[in-house]
PDB file of C-alpha atoms and ligand atoms in Angstrom:
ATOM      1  CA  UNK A 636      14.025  19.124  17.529  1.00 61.00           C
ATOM      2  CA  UNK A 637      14.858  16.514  14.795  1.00 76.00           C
ATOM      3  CA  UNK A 638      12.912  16.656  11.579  1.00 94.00           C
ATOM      4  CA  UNK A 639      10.275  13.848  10.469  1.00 97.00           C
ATOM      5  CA  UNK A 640       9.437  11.977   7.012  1.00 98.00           C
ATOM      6  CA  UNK A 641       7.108   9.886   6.068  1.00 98.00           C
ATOM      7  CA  UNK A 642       8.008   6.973   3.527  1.00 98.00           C
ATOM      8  CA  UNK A 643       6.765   3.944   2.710  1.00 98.00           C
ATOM      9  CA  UNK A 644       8.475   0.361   2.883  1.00 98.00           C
ATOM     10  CA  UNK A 645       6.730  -2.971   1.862  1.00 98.00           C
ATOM     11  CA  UNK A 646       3.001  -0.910   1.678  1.00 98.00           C
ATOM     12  CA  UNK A 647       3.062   0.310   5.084  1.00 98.00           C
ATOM     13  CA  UNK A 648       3.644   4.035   6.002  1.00 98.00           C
ATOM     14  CA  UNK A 649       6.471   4.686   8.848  1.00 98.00           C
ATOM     15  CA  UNK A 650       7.744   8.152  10.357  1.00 98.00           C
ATOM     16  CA  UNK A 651      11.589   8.392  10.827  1.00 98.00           C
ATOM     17  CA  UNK A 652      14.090  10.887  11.685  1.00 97.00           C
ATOM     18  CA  UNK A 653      15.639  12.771   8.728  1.00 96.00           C
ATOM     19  CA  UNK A 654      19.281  11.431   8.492  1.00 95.00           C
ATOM     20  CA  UNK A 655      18.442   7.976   8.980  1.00 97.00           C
ATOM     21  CA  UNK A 656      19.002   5.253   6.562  1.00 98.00           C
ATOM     22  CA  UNK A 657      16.237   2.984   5.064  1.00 98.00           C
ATOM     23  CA  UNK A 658      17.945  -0.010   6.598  1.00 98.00           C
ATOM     24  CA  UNK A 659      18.482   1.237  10.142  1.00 98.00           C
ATOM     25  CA  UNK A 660      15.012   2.634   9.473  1.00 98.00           C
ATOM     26  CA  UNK A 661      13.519  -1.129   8.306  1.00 98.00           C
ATOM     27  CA  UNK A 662      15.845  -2.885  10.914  1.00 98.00           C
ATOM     28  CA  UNK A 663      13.916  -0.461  13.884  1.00 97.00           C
ATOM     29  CA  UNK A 664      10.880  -1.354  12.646  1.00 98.00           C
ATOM     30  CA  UNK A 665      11.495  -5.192  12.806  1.00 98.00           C
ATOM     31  CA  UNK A 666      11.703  -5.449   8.425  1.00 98.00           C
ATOM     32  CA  UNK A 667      14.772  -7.623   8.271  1.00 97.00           C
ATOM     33  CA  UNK A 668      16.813  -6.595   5.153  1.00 98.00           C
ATOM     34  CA  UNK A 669      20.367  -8.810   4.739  1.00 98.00           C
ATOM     35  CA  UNK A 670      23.571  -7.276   5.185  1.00 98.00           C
ATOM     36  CA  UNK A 671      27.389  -8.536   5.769  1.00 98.00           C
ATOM     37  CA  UNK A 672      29.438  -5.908   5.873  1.00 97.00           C
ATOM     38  CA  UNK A 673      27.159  -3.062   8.065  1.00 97.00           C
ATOM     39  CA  UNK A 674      27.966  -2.781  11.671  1.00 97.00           C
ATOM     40  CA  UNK A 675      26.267   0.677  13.401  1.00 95.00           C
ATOM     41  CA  UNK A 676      29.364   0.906  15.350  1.00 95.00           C
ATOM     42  CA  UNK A 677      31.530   1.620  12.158  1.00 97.00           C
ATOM     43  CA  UNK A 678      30.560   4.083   8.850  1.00 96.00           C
ATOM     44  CA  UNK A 679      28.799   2.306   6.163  1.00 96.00           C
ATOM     45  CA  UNK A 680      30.610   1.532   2.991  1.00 94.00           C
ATOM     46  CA  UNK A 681      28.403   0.115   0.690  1.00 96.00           C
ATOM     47  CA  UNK A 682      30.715  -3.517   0.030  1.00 96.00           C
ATOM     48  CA  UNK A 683      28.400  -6.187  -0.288  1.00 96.00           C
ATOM     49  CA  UNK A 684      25.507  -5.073  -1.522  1.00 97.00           C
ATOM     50  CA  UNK A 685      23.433  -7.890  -0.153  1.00 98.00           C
ATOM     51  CA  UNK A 686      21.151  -4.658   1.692  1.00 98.00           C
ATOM     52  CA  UNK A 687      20.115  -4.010  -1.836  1.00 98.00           C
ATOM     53  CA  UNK A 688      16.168  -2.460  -2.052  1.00 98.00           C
ATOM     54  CA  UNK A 689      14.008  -1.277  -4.997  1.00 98.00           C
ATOM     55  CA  UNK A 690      13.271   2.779  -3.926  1.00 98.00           C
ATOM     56  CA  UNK A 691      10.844   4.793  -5.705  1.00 98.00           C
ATOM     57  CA  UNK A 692      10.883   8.756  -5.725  1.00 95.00           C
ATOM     58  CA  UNK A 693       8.343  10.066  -8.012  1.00 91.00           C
ATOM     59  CA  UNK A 694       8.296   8.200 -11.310  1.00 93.00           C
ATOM     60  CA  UNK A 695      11.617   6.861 -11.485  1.00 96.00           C
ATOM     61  CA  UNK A 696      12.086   3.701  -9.554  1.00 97.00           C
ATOM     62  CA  UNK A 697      15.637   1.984  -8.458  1.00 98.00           C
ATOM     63  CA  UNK A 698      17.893  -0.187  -6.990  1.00 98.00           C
ATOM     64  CA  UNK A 699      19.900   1.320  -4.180  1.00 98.00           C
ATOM     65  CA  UNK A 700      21.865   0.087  -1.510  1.00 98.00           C
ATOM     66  CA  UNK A 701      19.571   0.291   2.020  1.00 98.00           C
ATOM     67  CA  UNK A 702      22.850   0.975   4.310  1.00 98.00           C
ATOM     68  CA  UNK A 703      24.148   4.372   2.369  1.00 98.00           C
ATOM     69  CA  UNK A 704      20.480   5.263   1.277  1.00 98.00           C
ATOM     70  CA  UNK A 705      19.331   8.262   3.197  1.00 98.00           C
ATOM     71  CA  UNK A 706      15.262   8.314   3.883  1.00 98.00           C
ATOM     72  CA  UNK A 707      13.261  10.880   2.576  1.00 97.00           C
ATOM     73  CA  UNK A 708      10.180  12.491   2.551  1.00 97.00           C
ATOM     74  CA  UNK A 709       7.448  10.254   0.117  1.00 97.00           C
ATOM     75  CA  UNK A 710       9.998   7.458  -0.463  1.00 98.00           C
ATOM     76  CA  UNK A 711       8.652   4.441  -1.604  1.00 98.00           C
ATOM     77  CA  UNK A 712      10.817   1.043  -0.720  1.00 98.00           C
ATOM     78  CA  UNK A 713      10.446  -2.049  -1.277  1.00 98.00           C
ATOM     79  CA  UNK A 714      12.880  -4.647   0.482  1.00 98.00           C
ATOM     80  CA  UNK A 715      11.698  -8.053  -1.002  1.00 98.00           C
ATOM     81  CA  UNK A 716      10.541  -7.083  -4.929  1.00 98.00           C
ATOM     82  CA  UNK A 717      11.368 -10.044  -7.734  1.00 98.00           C
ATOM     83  CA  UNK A 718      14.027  -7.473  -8.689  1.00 98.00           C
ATOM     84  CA  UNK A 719      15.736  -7.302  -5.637  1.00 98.00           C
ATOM     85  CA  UNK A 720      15.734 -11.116  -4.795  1.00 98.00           C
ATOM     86  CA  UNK A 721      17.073 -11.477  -8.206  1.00 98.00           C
ATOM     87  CA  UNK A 722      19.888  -9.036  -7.164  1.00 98.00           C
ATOM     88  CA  UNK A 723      20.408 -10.801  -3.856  1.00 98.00           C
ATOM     89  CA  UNK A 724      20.351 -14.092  -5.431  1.00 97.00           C
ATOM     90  CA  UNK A 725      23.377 -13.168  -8.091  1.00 96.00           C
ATOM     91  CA  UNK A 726      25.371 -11.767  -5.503  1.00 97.00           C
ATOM     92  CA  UNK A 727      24.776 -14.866  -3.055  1.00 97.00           C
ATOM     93  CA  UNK A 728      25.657 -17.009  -6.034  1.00 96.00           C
ATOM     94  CA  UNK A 729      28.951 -15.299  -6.295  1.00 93.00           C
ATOM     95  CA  UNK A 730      29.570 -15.045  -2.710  1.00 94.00           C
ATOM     96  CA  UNK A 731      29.040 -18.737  -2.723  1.00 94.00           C
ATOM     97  CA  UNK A 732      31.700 -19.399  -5.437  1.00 91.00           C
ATOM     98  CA  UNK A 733      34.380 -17.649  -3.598  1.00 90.00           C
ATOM     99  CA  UNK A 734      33.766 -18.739   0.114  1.00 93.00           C
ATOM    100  CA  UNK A 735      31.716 -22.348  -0.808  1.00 91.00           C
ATOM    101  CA  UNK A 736      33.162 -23.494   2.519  1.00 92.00           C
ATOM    102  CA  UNK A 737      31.482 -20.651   4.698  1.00 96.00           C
ATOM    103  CA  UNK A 738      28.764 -21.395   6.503  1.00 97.00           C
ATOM    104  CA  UNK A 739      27.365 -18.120   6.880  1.00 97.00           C
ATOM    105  CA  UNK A 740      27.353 -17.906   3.165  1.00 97.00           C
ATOM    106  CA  UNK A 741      26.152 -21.544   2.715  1.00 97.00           C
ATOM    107  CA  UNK A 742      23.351 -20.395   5.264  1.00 98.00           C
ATOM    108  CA  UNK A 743      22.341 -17.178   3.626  1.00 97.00           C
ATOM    109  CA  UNK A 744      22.748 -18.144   0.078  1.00 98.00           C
ATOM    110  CA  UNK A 745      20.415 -21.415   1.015  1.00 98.00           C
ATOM    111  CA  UNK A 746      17.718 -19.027   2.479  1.00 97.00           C
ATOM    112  CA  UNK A 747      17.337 -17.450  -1.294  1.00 97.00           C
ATOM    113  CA  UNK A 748      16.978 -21.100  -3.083  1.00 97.00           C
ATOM    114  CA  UNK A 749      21.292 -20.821  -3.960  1.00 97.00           C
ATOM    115  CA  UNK A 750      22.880 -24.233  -3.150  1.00 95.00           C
ATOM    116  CA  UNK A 751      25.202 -24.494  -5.717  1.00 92.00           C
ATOM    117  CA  UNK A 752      27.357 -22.116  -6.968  1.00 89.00           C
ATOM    118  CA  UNK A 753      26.560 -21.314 -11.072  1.00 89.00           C
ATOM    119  CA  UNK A 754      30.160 -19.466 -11.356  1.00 81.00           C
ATOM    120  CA  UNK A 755      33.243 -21.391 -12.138  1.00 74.00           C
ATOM    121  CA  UNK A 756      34.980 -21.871  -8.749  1.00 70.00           C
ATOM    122  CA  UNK A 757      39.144 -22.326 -10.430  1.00 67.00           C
ATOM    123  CA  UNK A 758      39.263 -18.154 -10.304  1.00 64.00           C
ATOM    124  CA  UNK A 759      38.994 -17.933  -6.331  1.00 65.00           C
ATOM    125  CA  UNK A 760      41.220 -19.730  -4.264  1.00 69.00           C
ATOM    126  CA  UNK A 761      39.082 -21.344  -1.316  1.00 74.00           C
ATOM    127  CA  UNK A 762      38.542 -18.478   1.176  1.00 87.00           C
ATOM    128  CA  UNK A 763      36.172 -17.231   3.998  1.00 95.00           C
ATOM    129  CA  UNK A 764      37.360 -13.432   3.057  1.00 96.00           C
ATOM    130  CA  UNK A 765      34.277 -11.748   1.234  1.00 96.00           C
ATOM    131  CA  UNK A 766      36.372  -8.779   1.175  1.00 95.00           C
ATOM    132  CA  UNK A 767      34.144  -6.257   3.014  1.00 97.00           C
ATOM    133  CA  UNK A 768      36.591  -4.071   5.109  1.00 97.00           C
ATOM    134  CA  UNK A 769      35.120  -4.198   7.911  1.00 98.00           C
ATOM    135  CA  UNK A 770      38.121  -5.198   9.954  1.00 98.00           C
ATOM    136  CA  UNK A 771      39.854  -2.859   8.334  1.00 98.00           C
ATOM    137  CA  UNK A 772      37.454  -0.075   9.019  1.00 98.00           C
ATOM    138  CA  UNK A 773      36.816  -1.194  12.671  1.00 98.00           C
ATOM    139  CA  UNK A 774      40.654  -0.967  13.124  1.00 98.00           C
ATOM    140  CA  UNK A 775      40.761   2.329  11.767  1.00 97.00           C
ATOM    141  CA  UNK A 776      37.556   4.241  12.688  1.00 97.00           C
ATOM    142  CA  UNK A 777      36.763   2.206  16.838  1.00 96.00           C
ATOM    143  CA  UNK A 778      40.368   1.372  17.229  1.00 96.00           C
ATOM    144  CA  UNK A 779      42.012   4.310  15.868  1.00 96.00           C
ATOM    145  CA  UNK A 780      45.472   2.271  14.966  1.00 96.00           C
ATOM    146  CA  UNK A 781      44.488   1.059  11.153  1.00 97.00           C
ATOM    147  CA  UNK A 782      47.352  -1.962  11.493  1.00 98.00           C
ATOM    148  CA  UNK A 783      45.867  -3.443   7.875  1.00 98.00           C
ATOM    149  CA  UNK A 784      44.422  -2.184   4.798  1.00 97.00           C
ATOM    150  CA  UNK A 785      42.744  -3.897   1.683  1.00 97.00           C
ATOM    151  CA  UNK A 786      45.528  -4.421  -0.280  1.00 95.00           C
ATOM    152  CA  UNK A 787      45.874  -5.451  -4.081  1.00 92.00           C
ATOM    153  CA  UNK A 788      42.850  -5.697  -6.933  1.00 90.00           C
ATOM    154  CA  UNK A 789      40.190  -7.126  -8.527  1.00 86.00           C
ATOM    155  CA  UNK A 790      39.779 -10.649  -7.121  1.00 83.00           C
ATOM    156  CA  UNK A 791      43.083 -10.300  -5.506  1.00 87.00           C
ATOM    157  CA  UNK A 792      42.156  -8.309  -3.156  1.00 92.00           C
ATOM    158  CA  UNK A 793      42.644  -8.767   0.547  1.00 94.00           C
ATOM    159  CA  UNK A 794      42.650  -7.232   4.229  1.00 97.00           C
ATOM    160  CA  UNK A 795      46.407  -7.214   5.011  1.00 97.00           C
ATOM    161  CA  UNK A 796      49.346  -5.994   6.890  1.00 96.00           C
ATOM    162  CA  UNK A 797      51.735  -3.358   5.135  1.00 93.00           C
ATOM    163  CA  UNK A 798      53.954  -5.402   2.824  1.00 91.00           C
ATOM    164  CA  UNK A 799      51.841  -8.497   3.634  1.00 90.00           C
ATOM    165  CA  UNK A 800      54.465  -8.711   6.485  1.00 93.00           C
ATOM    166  CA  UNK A 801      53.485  -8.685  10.209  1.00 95.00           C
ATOM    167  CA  UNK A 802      51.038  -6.321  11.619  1.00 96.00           C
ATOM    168  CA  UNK A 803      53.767  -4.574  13.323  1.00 96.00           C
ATOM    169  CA  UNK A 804      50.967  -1.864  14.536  1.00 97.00           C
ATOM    170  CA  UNK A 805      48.607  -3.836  15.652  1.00 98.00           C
ATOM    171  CA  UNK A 806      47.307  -4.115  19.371  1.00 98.00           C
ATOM    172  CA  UNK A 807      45.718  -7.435  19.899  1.00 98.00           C
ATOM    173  CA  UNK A 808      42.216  -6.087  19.867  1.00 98.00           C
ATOM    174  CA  UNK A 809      40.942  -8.295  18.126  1.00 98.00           C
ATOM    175  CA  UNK A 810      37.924  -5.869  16.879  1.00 98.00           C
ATOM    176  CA  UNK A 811      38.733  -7.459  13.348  1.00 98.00           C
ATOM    177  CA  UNK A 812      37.753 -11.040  14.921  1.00 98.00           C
ATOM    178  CA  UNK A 813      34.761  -9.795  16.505  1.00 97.00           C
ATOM    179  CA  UNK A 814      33.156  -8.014  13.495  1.00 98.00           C
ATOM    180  CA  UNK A 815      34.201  -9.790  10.778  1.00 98.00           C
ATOM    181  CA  UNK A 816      30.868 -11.527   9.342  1.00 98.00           C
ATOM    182  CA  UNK A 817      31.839 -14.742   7.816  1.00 98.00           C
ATOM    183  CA  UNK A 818      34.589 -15.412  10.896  1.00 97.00           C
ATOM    184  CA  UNK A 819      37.681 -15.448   8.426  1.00 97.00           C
ATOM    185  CA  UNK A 820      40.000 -14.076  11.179  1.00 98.00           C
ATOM    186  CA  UNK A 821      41.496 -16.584  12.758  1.00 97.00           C
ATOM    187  CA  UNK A 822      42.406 -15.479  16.634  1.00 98.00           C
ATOM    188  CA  UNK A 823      42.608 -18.097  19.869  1.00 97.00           C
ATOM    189  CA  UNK A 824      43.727 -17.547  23.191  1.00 97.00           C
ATOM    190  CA  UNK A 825      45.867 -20.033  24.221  1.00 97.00           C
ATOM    191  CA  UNK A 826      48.569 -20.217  27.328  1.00 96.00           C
ATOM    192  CA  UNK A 827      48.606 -16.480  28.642  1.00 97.00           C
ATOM    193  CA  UNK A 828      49.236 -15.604  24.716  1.00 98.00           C
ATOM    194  CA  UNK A 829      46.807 -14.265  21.832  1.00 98.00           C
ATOM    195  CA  UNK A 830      47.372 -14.984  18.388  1.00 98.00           C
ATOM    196  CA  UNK A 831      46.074 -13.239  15.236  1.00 98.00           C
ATOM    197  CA  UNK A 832      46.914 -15.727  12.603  1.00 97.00           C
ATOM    198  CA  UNK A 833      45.639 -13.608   9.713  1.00 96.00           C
ATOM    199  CA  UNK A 834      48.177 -10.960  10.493  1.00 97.00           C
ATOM    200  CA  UNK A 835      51.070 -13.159  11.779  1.00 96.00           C
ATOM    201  CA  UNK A 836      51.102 -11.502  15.463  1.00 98.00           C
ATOM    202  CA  UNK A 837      50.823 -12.930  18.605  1.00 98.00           C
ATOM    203  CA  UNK A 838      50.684 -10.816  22.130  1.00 98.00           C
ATOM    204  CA  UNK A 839      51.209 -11.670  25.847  1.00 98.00           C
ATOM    205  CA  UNK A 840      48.085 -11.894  27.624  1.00 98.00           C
ATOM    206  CA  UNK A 841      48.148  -9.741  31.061  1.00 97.00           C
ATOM    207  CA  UNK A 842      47.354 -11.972  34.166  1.00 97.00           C
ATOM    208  CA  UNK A 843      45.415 -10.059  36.696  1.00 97.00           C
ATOM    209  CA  UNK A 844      47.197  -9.877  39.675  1.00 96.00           C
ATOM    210  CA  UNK A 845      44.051 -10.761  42.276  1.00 96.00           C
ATOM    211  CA  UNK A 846      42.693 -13.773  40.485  1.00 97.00           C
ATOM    212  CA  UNK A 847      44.833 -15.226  37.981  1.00 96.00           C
ATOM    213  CA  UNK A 848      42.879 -14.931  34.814  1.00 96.00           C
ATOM    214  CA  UNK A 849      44.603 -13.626  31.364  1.00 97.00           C
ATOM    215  CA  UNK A 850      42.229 -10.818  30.595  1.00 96.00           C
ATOM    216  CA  UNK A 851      43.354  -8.866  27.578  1.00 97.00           C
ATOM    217  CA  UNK A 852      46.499  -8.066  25.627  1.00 98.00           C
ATOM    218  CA  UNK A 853      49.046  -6.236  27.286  1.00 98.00           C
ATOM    219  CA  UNK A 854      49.799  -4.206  24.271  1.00 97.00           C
ATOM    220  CA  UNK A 855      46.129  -3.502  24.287  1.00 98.00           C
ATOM    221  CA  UNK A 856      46.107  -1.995  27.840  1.00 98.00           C
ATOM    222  CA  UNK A 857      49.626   0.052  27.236  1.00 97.00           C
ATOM    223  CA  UNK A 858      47.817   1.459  24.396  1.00 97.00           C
ATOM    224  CA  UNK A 859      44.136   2.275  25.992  1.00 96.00           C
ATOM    225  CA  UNK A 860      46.459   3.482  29.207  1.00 96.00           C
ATOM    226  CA  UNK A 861      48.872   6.197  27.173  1.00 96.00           C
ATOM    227  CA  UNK A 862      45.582   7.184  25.480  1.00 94.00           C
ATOM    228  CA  UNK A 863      43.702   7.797  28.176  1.00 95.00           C
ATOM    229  CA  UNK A 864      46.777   8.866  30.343  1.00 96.00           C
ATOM    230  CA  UNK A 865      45.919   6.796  33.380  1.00 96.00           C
ATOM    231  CA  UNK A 866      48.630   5.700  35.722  1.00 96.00           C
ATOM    232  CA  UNK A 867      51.432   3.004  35.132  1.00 95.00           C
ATOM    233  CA  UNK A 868      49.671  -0.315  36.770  1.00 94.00           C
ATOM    234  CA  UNK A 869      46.287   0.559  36.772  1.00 95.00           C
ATOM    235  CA  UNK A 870      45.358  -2.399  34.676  1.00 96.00           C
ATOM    236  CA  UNK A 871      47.165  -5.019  36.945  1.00 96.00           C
ATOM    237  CA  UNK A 872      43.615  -6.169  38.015  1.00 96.00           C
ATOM    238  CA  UNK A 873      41.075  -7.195  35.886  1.00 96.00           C
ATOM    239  CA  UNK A 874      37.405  -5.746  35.708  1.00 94.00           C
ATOM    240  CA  UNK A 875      36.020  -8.599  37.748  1.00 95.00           C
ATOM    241  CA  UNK A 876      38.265  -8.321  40.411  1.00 95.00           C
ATOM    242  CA  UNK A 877      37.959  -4.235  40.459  1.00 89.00           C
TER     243      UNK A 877
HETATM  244  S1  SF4 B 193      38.423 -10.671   6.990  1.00 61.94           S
HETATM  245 FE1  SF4 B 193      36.224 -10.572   7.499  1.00 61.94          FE
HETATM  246  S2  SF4 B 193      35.853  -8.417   8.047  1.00 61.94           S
HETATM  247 FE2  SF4 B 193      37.831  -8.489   6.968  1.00 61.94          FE
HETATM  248  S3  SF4 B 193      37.330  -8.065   4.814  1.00 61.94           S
HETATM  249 FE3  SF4 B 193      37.317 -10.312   5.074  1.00 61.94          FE
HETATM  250  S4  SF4 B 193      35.180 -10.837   5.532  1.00 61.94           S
HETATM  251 FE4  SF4 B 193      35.377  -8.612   5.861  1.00 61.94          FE
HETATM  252  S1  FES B 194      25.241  -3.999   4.195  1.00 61.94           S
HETATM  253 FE1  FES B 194      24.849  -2.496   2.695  1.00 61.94          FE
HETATM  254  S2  FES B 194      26.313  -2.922   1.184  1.00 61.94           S
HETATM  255 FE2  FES B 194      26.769  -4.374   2.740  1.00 61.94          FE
END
């Protein structure tokens, strides 16, 4: 049987399992807590820092980031204190000076009173990329084929192919498309053929042999097929059509 705890977030009591986090905790209890780069699917890293809460264990009180932060037993939280709006509200600014085209960004950094950026904008060239790794991390840790890393430093750094070449591993998932939060992967479908423009690859779609459509990359199906040894032709039709 799972253990309980009993904390405390905003002034009202809540019981949660032991080994959850205060945001998955908030977010099942309907307490909405900003994030960018969390996605249950994948590991939390701790990148953003927009999940940012005020936690108080005994007498010493601090700011912690929700998605890492393990509840406990007595926790206090609080997910909307001056402190942590003023937290939320330096890191939106930032955001906002880096990606001041993005209209998630725009969006959230509106919501805290943010508009206009109060960082000088020459150090950043113009860019959607908040530089959260979650492609990178759905690539490695759902995908399993890690086809780009963060490469580089400081405000340099960047989700890339090895060698800022081609993403010669990569399968045509496009997991990075799906998750990534501000929608700075570029990927279309276009003429039986994918393209990933961030990582310079593009992959014949299959066509499925009952109706016609292009469902998926073929390199994606090789790849799920080998994996999951199934036989050669097995994903000539496509799930409709099954
Ligand atoms: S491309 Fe998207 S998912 Fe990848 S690091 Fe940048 S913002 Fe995050
Ligand atoms: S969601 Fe917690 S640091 Fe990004």
């Amino acid at each position: 049987m799972s253990e309980t705890v009993t904390l405390t977030i905003d002034g009202k009591k809540y019981t949660a399992e032991r080994g959850r986090t205060v945001l998955q905790v908030a977010t099942d209890n309907g307490i909405r807590i900003p994030t960018l780069c969390h996605n249950e699917a994948i590991e939390p890293y701790g990148a953003c820092r927009l999940c940012v809460v005020e936690v108080t264990r005994g007498s010493r009180t601090r700011i912690v980031t929700s998605c890492l932060y393990p509840v406990e037993e007595g926790l206090i939280v609080q997910t909307a204190s001056d402190r942590v709006i003023r937290n939320r509200k330096m890191l939106l600014d930032l955001l906002l000076a880096r990606c001041s085209e993005n209209e998630v960004i725009k969006n959230l950094a509106a919501e805290y009173g943010v508009t206009q950026p109060s960082f000088r904008q020459e150090y950043w060239e113009k860019n959607d990329c908040i530089v959260c790794g979650l492609c990178v991390r759905a690539c490695e840790q759902v995908v399993g084929v890690s086809a780009i890393s963060l490469v580089n430093r400081g405000i340099s750094k960047e989700p890339a192919p090895p060698f800022l070449e081609k993403a010669t591993d990569c399968i045509g998932c496009g997991s990075c498309y799906y998750v990534c939060p501000t929608h700075a992967i570029k990927m279309e479908d276009k003429n039986g053929v994918r393209r990933i423009h961030n990582w310079k690859v593009e992959f014949k779609l299959k066509k499925c042999s009952k109706c016609g459509i292009y469902w998926a990359p073929e390199a994606q199906l090789e790849y799920i097929r080998r994996k999951a040894d199934l036989p050669v032709g097995f994903f000539d039709i496509c799930p409709n059509c099954r």
